[in-house]
CSV table of C-alpha atoms in Angstrom, one decimal:
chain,number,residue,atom,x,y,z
A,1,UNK,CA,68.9,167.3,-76.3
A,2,UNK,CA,66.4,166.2,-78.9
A,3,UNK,CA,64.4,169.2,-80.2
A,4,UNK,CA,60.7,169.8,-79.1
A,5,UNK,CA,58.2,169.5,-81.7
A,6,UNK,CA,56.6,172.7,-83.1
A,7,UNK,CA,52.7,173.1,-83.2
A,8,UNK,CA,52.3,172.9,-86.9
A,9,UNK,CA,54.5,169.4,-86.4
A,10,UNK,CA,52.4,168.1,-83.7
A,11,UNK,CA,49.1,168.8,-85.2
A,12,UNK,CA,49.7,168.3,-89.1
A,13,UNK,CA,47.4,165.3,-89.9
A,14,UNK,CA,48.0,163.4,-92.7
A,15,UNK,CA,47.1,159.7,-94.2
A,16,UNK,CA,50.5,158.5,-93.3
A,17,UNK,CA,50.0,158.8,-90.0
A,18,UNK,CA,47.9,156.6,-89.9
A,19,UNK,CA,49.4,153.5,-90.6
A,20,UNK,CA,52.2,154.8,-88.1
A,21,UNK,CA,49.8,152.6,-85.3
A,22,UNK,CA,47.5,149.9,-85.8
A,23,UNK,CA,44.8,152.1,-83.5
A,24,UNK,CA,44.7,154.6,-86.1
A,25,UNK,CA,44.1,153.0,-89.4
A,26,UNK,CA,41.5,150.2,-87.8
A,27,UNK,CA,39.5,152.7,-85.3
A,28,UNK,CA,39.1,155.4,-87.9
A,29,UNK,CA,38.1,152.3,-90.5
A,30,UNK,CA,35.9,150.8,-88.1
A,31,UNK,CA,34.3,153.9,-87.5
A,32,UNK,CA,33.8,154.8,-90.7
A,33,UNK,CA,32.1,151.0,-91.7
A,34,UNK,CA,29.7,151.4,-88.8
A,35,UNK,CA,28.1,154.5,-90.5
A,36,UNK,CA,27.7,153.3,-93.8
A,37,UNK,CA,26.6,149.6,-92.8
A,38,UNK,CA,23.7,150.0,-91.4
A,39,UNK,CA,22.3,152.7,-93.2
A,40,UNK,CA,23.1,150.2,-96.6
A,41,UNK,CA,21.2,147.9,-94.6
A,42,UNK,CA,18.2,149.7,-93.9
A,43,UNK,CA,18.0,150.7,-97.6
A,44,UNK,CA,18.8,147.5,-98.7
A,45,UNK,CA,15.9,145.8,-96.7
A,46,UNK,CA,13.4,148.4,-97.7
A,47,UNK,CA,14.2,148.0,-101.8
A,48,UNK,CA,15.7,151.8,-101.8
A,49,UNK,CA,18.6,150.2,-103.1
A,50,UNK,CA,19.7,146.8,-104.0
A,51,UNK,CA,23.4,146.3,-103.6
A,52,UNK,CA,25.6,143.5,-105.5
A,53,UNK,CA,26.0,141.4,-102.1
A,54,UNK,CA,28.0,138.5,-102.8
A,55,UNK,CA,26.2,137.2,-99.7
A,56,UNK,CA,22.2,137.3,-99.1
A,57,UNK,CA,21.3,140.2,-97.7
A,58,UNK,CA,20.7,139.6,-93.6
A,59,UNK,CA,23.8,137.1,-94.0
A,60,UNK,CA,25.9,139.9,-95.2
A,61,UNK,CA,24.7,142.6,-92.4
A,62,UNK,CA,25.5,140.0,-89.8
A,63,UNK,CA,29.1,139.3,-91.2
A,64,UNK,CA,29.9,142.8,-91.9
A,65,UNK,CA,28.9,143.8,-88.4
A,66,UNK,CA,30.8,141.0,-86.7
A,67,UNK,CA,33.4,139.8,-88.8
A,68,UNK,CA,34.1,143.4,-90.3
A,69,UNK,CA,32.8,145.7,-87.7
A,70,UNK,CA,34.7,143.8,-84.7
A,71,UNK,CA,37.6,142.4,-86.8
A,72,UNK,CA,39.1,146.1,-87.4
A,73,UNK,CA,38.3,146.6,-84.0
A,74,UNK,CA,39.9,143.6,-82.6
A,75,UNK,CA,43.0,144.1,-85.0
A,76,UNK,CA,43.2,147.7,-83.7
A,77,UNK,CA,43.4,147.3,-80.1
A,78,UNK,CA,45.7,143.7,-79.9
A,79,UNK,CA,48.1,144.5,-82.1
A,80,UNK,CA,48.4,148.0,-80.3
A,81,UNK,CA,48.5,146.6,-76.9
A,82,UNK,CA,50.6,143.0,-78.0
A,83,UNK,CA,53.1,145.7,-78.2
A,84,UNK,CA,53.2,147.3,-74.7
A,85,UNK,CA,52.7,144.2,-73.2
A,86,UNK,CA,55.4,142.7,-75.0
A,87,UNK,CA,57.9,145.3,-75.7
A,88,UNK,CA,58.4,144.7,-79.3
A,89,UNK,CA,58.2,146.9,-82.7
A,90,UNK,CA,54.9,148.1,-83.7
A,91,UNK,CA,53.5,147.1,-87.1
A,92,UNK,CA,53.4,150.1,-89.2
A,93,UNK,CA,54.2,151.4,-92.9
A,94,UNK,CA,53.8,149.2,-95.3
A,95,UNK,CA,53.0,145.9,-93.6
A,96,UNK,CA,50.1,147.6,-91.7
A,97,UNK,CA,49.0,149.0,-94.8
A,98,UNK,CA,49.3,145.4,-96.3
A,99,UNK,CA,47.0,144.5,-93.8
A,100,UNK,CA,44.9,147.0,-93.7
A,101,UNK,CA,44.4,146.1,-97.1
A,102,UNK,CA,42.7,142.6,-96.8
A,103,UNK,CA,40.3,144.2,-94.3
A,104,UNK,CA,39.0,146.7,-97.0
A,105,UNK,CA,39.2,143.8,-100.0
A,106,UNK,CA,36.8,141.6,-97.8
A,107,UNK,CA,34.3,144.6,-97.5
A,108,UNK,CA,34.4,145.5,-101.1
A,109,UNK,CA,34.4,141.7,-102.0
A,110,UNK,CA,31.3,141.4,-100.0
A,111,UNK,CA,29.4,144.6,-100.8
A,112,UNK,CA,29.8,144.4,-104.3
A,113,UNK,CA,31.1,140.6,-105.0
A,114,UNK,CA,27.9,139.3,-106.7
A,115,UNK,CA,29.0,136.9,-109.4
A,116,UNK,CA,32.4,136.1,-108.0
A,117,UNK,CA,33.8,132.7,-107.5
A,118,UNK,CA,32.8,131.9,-103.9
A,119,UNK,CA,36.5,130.7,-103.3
A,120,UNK,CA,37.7,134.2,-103.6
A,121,UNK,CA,35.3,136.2,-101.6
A,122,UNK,CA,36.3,133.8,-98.6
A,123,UNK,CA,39.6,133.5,-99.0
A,124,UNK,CA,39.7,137.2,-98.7
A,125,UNK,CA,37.4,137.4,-95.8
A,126,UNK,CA,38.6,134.3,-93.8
A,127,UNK,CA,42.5,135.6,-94.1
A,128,UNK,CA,42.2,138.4,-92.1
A,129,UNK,CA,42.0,137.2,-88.9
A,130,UNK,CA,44.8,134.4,-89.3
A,131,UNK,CA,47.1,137.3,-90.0
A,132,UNK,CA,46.3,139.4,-87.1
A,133,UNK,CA,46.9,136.1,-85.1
A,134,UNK,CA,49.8,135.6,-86.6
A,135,UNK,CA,51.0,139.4,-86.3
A,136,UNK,CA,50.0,139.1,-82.3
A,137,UNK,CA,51.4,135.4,-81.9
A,138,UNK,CA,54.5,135.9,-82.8
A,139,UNK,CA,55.3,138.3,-80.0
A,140,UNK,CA,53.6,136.6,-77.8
A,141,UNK,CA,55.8,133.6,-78.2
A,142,UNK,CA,59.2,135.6,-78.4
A,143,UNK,CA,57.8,137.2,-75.0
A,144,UNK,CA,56.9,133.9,-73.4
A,145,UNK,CA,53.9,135.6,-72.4
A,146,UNK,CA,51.5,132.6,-72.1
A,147,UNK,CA,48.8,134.1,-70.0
A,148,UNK,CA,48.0,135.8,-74.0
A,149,UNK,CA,47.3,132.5,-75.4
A,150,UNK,CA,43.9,132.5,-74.0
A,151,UNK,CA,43.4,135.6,-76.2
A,152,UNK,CA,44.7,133.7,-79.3
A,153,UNK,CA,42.1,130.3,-78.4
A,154,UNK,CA,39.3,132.7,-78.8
A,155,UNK,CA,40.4,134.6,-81.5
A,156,UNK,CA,41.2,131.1,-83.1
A,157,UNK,CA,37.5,129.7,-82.4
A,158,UNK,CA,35.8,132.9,-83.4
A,159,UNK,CA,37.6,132.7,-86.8
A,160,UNK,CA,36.5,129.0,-87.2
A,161,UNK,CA,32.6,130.4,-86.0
A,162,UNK,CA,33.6,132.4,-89.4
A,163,UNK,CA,34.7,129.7,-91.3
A,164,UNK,CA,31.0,127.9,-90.2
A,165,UNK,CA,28.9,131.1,-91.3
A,166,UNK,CA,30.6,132.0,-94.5
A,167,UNK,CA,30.5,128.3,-96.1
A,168,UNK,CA,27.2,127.3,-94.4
A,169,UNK,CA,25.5,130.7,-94.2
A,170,UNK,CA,23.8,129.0,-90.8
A,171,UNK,CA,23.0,131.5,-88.5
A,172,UNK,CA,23.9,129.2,-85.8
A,173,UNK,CA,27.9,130.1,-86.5
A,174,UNK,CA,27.0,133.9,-86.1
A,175,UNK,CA,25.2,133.1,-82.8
A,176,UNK,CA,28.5,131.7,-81.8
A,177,UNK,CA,30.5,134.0,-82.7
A,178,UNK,CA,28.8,136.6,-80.9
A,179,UNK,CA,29.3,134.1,-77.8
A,180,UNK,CA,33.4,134.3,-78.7
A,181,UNK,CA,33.3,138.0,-78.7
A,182,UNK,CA,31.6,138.1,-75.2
A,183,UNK,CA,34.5,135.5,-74.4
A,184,UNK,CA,37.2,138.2,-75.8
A,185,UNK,CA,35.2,141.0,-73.7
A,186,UNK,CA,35.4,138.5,-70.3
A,187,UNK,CA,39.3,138.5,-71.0
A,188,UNK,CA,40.1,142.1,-72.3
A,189,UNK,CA,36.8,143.8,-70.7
A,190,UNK,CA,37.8,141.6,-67.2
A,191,UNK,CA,41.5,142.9,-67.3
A,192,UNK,CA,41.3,146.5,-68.0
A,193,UNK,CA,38.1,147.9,-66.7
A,194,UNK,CA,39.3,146.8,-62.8
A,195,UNK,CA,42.3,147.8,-63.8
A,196,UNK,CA,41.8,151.5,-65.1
A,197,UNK,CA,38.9,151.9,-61.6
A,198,UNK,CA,41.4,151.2,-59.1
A,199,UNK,CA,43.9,153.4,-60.9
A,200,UNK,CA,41.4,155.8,-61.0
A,201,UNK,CA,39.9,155.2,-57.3
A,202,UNK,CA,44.0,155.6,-56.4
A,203,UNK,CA,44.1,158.7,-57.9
A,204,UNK,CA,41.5,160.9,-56.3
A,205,UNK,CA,42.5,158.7,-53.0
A,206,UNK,CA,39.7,157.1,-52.8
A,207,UNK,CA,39.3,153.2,-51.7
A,208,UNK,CA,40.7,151.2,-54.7
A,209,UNK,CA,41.3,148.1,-52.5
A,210,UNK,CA,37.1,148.1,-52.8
A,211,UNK,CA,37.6,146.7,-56.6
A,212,UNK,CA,38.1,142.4,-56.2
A,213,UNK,CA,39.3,140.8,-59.0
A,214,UNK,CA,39.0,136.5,-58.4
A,215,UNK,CA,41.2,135.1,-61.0
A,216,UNK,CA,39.8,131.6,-60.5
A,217,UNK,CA,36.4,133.6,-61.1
A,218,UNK,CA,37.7,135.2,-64.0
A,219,UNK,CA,38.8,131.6,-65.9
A,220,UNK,CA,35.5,130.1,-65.0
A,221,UNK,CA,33.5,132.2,-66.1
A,222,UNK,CA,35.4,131.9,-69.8
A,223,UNK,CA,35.7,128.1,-70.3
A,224,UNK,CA,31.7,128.6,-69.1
A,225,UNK,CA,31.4,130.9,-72.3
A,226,UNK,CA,33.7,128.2,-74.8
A,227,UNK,CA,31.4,125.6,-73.3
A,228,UNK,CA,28.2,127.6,-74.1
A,229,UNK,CA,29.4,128.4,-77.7
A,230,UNK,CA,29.9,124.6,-78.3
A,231,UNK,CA,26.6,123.3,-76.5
A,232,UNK,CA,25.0,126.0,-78.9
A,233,UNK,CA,26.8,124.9,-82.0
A,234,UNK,CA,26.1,120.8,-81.6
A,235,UNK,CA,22.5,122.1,-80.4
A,236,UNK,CA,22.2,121.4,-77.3
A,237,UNK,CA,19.4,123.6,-76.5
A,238,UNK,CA,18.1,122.4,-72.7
A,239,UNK,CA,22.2,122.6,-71.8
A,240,UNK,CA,23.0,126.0,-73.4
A,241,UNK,CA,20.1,127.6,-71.9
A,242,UNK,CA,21.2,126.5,-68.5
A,243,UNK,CA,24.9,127.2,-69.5
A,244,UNK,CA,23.8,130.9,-70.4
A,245,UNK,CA,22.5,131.0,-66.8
A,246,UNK,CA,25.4,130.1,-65.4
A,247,UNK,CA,27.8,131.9,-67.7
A,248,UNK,CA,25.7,135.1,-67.4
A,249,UNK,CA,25.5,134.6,-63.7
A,250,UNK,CA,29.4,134.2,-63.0
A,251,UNK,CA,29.3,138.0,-65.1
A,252,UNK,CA,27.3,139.1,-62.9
A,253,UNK,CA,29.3,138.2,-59.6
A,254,UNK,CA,32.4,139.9,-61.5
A,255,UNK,CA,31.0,143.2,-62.1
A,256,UNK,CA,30.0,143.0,-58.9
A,257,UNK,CA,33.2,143.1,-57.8
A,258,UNK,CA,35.0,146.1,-60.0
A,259,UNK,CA,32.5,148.0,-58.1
A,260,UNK,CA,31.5,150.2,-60.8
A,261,UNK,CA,29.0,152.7,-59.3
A,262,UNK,CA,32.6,154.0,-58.0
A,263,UNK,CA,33.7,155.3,-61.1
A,264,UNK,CA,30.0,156.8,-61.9
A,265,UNK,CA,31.4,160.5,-62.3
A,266,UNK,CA,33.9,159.2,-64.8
A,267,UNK,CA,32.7,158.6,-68.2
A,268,UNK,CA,35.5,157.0,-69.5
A,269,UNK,CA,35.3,154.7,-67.1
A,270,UNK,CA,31.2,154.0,-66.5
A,271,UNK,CA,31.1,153.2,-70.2
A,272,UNK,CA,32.8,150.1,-70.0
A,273,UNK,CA,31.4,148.9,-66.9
A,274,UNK,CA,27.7,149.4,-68.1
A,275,UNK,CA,28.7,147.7,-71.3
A,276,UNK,CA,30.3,144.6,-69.9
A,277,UNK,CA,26.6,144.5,-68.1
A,278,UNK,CA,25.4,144.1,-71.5
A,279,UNK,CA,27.2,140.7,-71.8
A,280,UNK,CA,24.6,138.8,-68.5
A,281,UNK,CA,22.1,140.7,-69.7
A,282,UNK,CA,22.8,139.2,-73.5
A,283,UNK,CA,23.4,135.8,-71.4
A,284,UNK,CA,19.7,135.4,-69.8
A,285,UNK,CA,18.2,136.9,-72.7
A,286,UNK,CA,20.0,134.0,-74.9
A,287,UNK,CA,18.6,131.4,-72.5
A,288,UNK,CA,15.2,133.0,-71.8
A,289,UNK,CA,14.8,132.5,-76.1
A,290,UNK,CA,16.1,128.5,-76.1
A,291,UNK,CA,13.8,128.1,-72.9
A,292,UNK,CA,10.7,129.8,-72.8
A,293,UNK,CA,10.6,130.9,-76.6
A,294,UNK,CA,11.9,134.7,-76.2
A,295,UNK,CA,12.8,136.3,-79.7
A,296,UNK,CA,16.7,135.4,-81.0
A,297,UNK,CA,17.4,138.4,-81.8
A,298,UNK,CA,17.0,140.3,-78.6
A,299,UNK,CA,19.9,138.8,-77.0
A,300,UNK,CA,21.9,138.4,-80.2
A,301,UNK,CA,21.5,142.3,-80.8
A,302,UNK,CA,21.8,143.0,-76.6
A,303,UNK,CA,25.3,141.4,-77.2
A,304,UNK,CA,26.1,142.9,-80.6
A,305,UNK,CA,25.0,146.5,-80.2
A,306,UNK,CA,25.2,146.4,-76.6
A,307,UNK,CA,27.8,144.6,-75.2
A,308,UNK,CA,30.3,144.2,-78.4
A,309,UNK,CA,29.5,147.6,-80.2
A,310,UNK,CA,28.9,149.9,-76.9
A,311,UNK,CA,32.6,148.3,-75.2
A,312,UNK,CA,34.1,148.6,-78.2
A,313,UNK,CA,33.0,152.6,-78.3
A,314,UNK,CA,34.4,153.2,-75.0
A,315,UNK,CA,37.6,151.4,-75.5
A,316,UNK,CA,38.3,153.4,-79.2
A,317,UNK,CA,37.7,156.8,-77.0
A,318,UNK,CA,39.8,155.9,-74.6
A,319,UNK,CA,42.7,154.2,-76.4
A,320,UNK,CA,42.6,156.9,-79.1
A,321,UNK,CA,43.3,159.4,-76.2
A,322,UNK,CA,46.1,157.7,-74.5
A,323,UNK,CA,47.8,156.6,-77.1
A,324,UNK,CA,48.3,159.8,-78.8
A,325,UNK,CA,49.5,161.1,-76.2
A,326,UNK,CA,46.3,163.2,-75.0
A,327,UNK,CA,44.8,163.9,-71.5
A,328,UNK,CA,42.1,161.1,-71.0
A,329,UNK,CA,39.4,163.8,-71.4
A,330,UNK,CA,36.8,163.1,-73.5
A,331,UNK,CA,35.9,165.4,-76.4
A,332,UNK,CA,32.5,167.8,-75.8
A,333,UNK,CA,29.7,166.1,-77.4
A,334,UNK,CA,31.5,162.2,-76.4
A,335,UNK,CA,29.1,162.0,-73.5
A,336,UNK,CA,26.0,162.5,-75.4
A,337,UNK,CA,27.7,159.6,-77.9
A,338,UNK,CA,27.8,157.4,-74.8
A,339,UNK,CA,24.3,157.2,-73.8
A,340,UNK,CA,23.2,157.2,-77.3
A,341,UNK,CA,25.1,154.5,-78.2
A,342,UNK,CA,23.5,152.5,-75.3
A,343,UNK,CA,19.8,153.5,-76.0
A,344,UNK,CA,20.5,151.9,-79.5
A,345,UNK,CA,20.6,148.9,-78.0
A,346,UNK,CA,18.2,149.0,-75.5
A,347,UNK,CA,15.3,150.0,-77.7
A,348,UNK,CA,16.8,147.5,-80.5
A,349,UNK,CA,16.0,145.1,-77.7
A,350,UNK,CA,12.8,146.3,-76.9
A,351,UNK,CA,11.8,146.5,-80.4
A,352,UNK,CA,12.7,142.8,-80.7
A,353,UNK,CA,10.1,142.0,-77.7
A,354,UNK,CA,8.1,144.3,-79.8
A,355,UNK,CA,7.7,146.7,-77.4
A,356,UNK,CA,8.3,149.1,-79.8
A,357,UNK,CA,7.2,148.9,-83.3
A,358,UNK,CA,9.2,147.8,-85.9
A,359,UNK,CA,10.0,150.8,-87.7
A,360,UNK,CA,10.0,153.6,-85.5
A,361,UNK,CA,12.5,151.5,-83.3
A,362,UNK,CA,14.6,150.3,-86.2
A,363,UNK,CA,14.7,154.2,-87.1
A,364,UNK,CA,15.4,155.2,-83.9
A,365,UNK,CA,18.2,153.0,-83.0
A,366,UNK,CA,19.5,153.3,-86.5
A,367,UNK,CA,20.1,157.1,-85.5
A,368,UNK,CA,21.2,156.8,-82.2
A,369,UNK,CA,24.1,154.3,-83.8
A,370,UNK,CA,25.0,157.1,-86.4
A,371,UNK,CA,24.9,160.0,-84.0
A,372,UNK,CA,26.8,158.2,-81.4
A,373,UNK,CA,29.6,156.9,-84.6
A,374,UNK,CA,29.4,160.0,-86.0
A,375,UNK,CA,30.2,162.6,-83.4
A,376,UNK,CA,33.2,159.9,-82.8
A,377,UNK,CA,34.6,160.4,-86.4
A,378,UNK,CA,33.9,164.8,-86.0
A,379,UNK,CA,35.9,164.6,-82.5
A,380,UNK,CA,38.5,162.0,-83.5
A,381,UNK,CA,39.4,161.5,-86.6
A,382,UNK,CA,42.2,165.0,-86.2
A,383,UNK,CA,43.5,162.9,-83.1
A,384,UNK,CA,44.1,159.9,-85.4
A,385,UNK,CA,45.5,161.2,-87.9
A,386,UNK,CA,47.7,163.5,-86.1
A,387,UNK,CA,51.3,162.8,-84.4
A,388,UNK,CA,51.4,162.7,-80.5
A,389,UNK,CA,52.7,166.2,-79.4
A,390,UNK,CA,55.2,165.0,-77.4
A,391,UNK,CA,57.0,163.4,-80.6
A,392,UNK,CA,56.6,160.3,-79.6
A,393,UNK,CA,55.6,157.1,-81.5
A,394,UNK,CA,52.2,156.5,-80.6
């Protein structure tokens, strides 16, 4: 009979636990990036401090927040999940700490890479991806598990969005990147939030068979999005406005259907639905700017903050529960984190339309984003770093 962990076993934290799970190391990294980025950026664009960028300055804020920021969480989530859903052999010890190293060489590389050789500041940044779809691919080909490769196509096309905004520094890559990680939250977003509200409706006995999930629905709506991110890329401005329509329309008609007002007493599971809502909202912004003039970067930062960073915060407090073996109850103070997380975006947006000054609703969002980041890295960062108490891997 295998002996039960002690308390001081279970609850030890310690560094080396995290690289025992992907989640750990790229969550807790994430985290931390999120509350230094933005305040550097703030600073930087103020002249409070003028960091050795080894890209110019609003070039480097949109990479680090896309290309770092999502990256670690990307790489935190598949190559967790890759391993459920394929039954193979985590990546942990050294090779995760291998990997975990090029992450943290491209931020350094960037924030302080002024003066480098251009060759090695991408090579660095552009390999980290490839290796995360390599990590992922592998098992998913062992597993025959093809209904994954859409998850690879994406990943593949928002690395070569990367490629485009590193070598050309063209804002127009960034703009499409953002349109891949909407893509990754259609597939991801589209498969687990229906998922976790009927388990949930099940549960309390409640009427789960209310949630409708259209699979033919559900592929539409992302070769709409791939088809958006090229129109947008070749500039086709007339046809990616009306392809953000459509795109943001067939979002719509999916949320729709995971019925989320359901799940309305259950944080865990309203934050995801009201940030996939982020992604049509994102959508019609995106096509009221290439068709009536709106500003760009109201829908760029509706998707970013909202859809991508706000989905991304309710998936890390979710994961980071059930994975360490934890009751999926969230922290005190996580609830609070939700909304604030959310009215960062919102008045980013409205500060875009310029409803709200510049600087107060920079300032404001700006502290919203840390609150929300912070009070994650207070309430989880034990969690993280701990084992599970059961003793199990995880």
């Amino acid at each position: 009979m295998p002996a039960i962990p002690t308390t001081s076993q279970t609850e030890a934290a310690s560094v080396s636990q995290l690289f025992s799970y992907p989640f750990r190391i790229f969550f807790l990294s994430m985290t931390v990036l999120a509350l230094l980025a933005i305040p550097l950026w703030i600073m930087q664009v103020n002249g409070v401090i003028s960091l050795p960028l080894a890209l110019p300055g609003l070039f480097w804020h949109q990479h680090e927040m896309l290309f770092g920021f999502l990256s670690a969480g990307i790489a935190g989530f598949l190559l967790t999940a890759v391993c459920v859903w394929t039954q193979t052999e985590r990546t942990y010890g050294t090779r995760l700490v291998l990997l975990w190293g090029v992450w943290l060489a491209g931020r350094l590389l960037l924030a302080f890479g002024a003066g480098l050789p251009d060759w090695l500041v991408h090579t660095v940044n552009l390999a980290f991806l490839p290796l995360v779809m390599l990590d992922a691919g592998w098992r998913i080909w062992r597993a025959r598990q093809k209904r994954q490769l859409l998850i690879l196509l994406v990943l593949g096309l928002l690395w070569l969005m990367q490629i485009g905004f590193v070598t050309q520094l063209d804002m127009t890559f960034s703009y499409g990147a953002l349109i891949m990680a909407m893509a990754l939250i259609s597939i991801i977003g589209g498969r687990i939030t229906p998922a976790f509200t009927t388990g949930w409706l099940h549960q309390r006995g409640l009427d789960s068979a209310a949630v409708k999930t259209v699979p033919a629905l559900d592929m539409t709506t992302l070769f709409s999005l791939i088809l958006l991110m090229v129109s947008l890329v070749t500039g086709w401005q007339t046809v990616t406005g009306v392809l953000a329509i459509v795109a943001g329309t067939l979002m719509l008609v999916r949320l729709a259907g995971w019925k989320g007002w359901l799940v309305r007493k259950e944080p865990l599971l309203w934050i995801l639905h009201l940030s996939i809502l982020w992604v049509p909202v994102a959508l019609f912004l995106l096509a009221g700017t290439l068709l009536a003039g709106w500003p760009s970067n109201a829908w760029s930062h509706a998707a970013g903050t909202g859809a991508v960073a706000c989905l991304i915060f309710g998936v890390i407090a979710r994961v980071s529960l059930g994975h360490t073996g934890r009751p999926l109850v969230l922290p005190t103070g996580m609830v609070t984190a939700f909304i604030a997380i959310h009215l960062a975006a919102l008045i980013r947006v409205l500060t875009a339309f310029e409803v709200i000054s510049w600087h107060p609703g920079i300032s404001a969002s700006a502290l919203l984003w840390l609150f929300a980041f912070g009070m994650f890295l207070f309430r989880y960062t034990r969690v993280l770093a701990s084992p599970r108490p059961d003793g199990r891997d995880g």
